[in-house]
PDB file of C-alpha atoms and ligand atoms in Angstrom:
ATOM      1  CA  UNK A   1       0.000   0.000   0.000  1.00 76.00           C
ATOM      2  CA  UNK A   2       1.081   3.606  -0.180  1.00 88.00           C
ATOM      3  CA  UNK A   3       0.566   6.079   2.467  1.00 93.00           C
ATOM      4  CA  UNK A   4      -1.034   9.584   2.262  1.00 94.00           C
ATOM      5  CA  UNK A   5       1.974  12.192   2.481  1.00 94.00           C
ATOM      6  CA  UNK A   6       0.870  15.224   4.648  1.00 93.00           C
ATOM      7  CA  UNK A   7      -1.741  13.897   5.542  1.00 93.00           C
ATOM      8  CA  UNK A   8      -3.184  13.547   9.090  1.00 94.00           C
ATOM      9  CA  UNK A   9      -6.400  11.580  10.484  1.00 94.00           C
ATOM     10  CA  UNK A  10      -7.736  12.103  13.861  1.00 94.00           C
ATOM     11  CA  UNK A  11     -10.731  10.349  15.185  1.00 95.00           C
ATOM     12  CA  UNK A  12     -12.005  10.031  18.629  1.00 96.00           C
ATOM     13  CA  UNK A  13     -12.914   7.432  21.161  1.00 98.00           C
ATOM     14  CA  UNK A  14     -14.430   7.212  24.487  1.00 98.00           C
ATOM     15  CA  UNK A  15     -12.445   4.966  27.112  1.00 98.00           C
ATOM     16  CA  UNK A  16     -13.996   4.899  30.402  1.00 98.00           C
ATOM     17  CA  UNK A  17     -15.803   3.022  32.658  1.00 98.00           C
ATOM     18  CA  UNK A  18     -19.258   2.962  35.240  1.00 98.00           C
ATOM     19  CA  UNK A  19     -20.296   0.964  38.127  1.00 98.00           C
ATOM     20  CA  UNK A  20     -22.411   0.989  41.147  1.00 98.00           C
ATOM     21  CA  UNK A  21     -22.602  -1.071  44.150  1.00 98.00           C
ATOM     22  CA  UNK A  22     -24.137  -4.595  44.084  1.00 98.00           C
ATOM     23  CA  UNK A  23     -27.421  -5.110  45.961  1.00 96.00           C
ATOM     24  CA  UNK A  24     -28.346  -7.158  48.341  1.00 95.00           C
ATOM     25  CA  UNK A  25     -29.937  -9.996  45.857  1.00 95.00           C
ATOM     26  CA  UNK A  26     -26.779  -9.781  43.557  1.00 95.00           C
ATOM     27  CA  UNK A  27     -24.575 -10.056  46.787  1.00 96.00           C
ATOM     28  CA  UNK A  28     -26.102 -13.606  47.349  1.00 95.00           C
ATOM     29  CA  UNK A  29     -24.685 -14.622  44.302  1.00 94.00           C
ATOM     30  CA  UNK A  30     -21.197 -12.754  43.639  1.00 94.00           C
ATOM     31  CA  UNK A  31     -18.075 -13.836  45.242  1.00 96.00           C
ATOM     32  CA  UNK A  32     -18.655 -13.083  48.972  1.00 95.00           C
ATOM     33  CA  UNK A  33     -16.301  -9.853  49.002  1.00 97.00           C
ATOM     34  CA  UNK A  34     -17.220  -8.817  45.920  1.00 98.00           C
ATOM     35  CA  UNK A  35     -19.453  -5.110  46.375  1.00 98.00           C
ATOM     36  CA  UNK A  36     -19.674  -3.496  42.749  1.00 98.00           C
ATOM     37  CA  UNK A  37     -20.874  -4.216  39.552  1.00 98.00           C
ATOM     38  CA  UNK A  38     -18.711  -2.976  36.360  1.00 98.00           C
ATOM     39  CA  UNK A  39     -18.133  -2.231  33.083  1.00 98.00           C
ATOM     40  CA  UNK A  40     -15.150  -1.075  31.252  1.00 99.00           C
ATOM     41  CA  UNK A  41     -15.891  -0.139  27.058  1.00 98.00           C
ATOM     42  CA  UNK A  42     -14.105   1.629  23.915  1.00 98.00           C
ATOM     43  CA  UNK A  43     -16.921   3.852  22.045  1.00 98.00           C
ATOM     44  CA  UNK A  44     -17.508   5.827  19.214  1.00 97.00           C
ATOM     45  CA  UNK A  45     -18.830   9.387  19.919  1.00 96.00           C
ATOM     46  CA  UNK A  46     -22.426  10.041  19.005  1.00 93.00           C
ATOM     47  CA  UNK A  47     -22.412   6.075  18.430  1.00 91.00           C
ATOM     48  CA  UNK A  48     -20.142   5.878  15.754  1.00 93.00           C
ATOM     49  CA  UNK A  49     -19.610   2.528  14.414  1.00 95.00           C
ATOM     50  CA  UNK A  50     -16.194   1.866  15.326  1.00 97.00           C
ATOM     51  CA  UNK A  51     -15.913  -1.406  14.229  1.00 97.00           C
ATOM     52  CA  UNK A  52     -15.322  -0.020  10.780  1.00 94.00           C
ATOM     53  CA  UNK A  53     -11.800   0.384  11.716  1.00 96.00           C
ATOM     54  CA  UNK A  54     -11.167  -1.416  15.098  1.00 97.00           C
ATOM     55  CA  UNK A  55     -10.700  -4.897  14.963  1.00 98.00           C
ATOM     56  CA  UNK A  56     -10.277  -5.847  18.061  1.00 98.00           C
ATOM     57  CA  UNK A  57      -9.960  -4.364  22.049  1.00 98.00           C
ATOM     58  CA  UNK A  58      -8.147  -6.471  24.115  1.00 99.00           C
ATOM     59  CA  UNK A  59      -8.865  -5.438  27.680  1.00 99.00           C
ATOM     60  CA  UNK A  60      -6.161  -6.781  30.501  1.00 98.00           C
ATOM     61  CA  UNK A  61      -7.700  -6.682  33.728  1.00 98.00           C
ATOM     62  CA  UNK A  62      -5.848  -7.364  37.569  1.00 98.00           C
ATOM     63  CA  UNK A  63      -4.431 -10.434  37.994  1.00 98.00           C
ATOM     64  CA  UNK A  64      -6.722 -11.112  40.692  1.00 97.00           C
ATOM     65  CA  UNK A  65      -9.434 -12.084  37.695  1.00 98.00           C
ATOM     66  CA  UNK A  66      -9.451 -15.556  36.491  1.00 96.00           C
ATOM     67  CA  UNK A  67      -8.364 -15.194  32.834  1.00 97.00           C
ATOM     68  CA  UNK A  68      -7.566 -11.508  32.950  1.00 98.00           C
ATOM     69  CA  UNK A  69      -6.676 -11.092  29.423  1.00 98.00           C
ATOM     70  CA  UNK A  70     -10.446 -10.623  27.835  1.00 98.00           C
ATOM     71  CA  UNK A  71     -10.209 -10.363  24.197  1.00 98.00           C
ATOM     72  CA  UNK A  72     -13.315  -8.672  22.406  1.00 98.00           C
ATOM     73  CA  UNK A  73     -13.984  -8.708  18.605  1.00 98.00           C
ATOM     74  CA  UNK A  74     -16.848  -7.433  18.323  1.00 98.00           C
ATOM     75  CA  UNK A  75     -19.085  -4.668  19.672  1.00 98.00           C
ATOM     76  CA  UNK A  76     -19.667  -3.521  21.848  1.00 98.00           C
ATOM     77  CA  UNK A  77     -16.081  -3.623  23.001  1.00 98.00           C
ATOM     78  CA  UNK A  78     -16.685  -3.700  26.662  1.00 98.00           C
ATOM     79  CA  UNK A  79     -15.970  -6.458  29.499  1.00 98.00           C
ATOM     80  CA  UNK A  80     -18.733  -6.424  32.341  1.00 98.00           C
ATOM     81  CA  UNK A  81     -17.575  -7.593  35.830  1.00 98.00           C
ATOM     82  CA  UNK A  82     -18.135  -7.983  39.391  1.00 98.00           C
ATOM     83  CA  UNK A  83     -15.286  -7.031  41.870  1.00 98.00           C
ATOM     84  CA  UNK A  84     -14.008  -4.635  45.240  1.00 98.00           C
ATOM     85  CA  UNK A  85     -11.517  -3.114  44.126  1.00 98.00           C
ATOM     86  CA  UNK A  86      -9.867  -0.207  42.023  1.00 98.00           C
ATOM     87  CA  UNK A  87      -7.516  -0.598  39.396  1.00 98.00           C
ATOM     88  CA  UNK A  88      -5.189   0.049  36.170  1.00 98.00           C
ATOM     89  CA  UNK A  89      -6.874  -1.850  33.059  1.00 98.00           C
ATOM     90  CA  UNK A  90      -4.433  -2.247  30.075  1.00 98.00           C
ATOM     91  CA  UNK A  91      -6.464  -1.545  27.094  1.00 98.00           C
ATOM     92  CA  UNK A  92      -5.170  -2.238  23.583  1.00 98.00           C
ATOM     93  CA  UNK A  93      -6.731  -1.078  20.468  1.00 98.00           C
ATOM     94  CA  UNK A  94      -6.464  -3.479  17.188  1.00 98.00           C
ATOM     95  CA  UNK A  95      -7.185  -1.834  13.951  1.00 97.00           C
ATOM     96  CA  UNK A  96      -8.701  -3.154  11.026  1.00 96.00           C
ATOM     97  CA  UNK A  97      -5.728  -5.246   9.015  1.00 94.00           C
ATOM     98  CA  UNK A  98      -6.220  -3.775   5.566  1.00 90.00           C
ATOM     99  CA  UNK A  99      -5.400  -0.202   7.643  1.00 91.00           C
ATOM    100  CA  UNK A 100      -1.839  -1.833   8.247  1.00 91.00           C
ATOM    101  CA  UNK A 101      -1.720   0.786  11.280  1.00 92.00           C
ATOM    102  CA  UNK A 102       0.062  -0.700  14.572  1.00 94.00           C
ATOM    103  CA  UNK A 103      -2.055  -1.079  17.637  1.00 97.00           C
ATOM    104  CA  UNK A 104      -2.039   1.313  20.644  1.00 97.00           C
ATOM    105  CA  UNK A 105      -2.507   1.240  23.966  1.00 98.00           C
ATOM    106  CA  UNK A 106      -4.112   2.899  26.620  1.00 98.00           C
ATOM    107  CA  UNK A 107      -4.776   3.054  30.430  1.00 98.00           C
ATOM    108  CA  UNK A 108      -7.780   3.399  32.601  1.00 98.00           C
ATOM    109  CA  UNK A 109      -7.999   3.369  36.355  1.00 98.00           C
ATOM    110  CA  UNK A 110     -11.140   1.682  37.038  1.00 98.00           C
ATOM    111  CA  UNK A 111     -13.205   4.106  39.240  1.00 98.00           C
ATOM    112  CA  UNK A 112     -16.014   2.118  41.807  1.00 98.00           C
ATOM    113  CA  UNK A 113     -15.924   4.833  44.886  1.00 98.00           C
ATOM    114  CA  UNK A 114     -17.626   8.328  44.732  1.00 97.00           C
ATOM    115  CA  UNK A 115     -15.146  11.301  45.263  1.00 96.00           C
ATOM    116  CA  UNK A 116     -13.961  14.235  42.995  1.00 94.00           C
ATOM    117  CA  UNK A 117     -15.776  17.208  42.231  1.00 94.00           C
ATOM    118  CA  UNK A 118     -19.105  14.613  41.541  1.00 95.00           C
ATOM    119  CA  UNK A 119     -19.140  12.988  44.493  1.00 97.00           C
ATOM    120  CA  UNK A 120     -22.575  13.952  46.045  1.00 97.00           C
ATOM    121  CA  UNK A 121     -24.138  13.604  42.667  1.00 97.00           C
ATOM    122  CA  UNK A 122     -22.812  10.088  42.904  1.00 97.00           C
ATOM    123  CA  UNK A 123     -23.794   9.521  46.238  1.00 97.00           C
ATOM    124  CA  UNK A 124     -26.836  11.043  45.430  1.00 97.00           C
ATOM    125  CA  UNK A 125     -27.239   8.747  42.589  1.00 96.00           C
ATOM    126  CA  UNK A 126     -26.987   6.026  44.856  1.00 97.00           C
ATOM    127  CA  UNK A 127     -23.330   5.148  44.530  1.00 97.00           C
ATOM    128  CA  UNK A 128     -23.473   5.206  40.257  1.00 98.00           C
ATOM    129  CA  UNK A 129     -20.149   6.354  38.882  1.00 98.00           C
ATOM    130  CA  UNK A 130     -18.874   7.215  35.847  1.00 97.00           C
ATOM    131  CA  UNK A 131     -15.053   7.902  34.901  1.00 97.00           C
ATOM    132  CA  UNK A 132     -14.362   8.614  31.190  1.00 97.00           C
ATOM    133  CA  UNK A 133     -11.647   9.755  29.105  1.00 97.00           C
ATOM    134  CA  UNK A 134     -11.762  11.421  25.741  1.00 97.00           C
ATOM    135  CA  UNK A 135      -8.926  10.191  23.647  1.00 97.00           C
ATOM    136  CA  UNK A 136      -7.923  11.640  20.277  1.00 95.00           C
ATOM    137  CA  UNK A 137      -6.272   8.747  17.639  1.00 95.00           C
ATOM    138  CA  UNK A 138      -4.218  10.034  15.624  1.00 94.00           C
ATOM    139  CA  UNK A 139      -3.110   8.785  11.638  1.00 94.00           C
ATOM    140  CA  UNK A 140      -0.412   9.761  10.603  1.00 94.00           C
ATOM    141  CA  UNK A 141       0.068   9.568   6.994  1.00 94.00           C
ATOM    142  CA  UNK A 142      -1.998   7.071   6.704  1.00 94.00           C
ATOM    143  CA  UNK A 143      -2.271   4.280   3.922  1.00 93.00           C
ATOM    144  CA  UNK A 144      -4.788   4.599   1.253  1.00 92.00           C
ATOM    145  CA  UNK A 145      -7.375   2.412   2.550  1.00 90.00           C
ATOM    146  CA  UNK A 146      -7.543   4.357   5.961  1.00 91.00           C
ATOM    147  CA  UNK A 147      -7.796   7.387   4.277  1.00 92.00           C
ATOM    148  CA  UNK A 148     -10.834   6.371   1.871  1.00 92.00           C
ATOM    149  CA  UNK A 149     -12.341   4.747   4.801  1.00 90.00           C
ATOM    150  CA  UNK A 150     -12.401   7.989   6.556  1.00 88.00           C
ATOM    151  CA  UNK A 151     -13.310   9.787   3.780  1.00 84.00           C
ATOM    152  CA  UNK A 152     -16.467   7.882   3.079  1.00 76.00           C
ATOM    153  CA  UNK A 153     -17.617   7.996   6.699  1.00 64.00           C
TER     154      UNK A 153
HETATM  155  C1  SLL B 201      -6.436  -2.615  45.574  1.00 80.49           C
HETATM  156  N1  SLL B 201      -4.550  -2.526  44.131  1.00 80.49           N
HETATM  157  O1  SLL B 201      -5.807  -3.125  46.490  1.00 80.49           O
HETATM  158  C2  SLL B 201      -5.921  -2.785  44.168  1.00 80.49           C
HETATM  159  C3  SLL B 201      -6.220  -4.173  43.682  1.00 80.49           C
HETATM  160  C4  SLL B 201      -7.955  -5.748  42.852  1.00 80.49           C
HETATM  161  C5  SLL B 201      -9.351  -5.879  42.444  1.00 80.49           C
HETATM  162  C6  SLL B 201      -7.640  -4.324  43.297  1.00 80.49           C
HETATM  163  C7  SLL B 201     -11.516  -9.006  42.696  1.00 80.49           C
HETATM  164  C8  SLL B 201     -11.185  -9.980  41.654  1.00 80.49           C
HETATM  165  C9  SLL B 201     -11.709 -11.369  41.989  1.00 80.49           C
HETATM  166  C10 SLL B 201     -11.083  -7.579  42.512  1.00 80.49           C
HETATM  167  O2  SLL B 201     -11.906  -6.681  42.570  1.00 80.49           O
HETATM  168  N2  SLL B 201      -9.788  -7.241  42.356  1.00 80.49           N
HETATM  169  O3  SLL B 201     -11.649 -11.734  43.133  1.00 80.49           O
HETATM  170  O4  SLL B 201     -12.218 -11.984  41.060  1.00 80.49           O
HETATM  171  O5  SLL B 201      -7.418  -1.916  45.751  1.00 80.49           O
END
């Protein structure tokens, strides 16, 4: 393939995360210290289609999860999970082969606890949280197929 000279693509993503406390009936049937409910996900924006040009999210969670590398192929990239505690997911983002454009990856800390400047909504909201990062990706002279892709949506 050739690549686009002078050319740059940017497209954004959503990487973030919610969760809220398990109740009492869910308790009975998580692990016993277990006392939130979560989801981490890659989106489009507006509800883009991303699969168009991601493959693949491969989501690597605490060793503390049995088979903590979760692979995801197809959407909605997102694992849902049950835990207590808060921490770093490894995310990697595949692209579509026939962009030829090397994965990337990112970080999230996985948020469960209300604090920050939302807490009392949170608390409010009956322990509901919501952490989310706005991440920018970046082509950088891409190859012609990338390009067109992006060109026709
Ligand atoms: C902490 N550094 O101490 C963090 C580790 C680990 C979270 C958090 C349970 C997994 C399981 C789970 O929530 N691990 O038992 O399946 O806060």
């Amino acid at each position: 393939g050739t690549r686009v000279s002078k050319c740059q693509i940017s497209r954004p993503i959503l990487i973030g995360n919610d969760a809220k406390p398990l109740t009492p009936e869910e308790r009975v049937h998580a692990p016993p210290d277990h006392t939130h409910t979560w989801r981490i996900f890659v989106e489009g924006v507006d509800g883009e289609d991303i699969s168009k040009w991601i493959k693949k999210v491969v989501f690597k969670l605490h060793d503390t999860y049995n088979n903590s590398t979760r692979s995801i192929e197809s959407l909605p990239f997102e694992v849902i999970e049950t835990g207590w505690g808060e921490f770093d997911i490894m995310i990697r983002i595949f692209f579509v082969p026939e962009t030829h454009e090397k994965s990337l990856t990112f970080y999230h800390r996985l948020k469960l606890h209300p604090y920050g400047p939302r807490m009392e909504e949170e608390k409010a909201a009956g322990g509901l949280v919501e952490s989310v990062q706005y991440e920018e990706i970046v082509f950088n002279e891409p190859f012609e197929y990338t390009y067109k892709l992006f060109l026709e949506n």
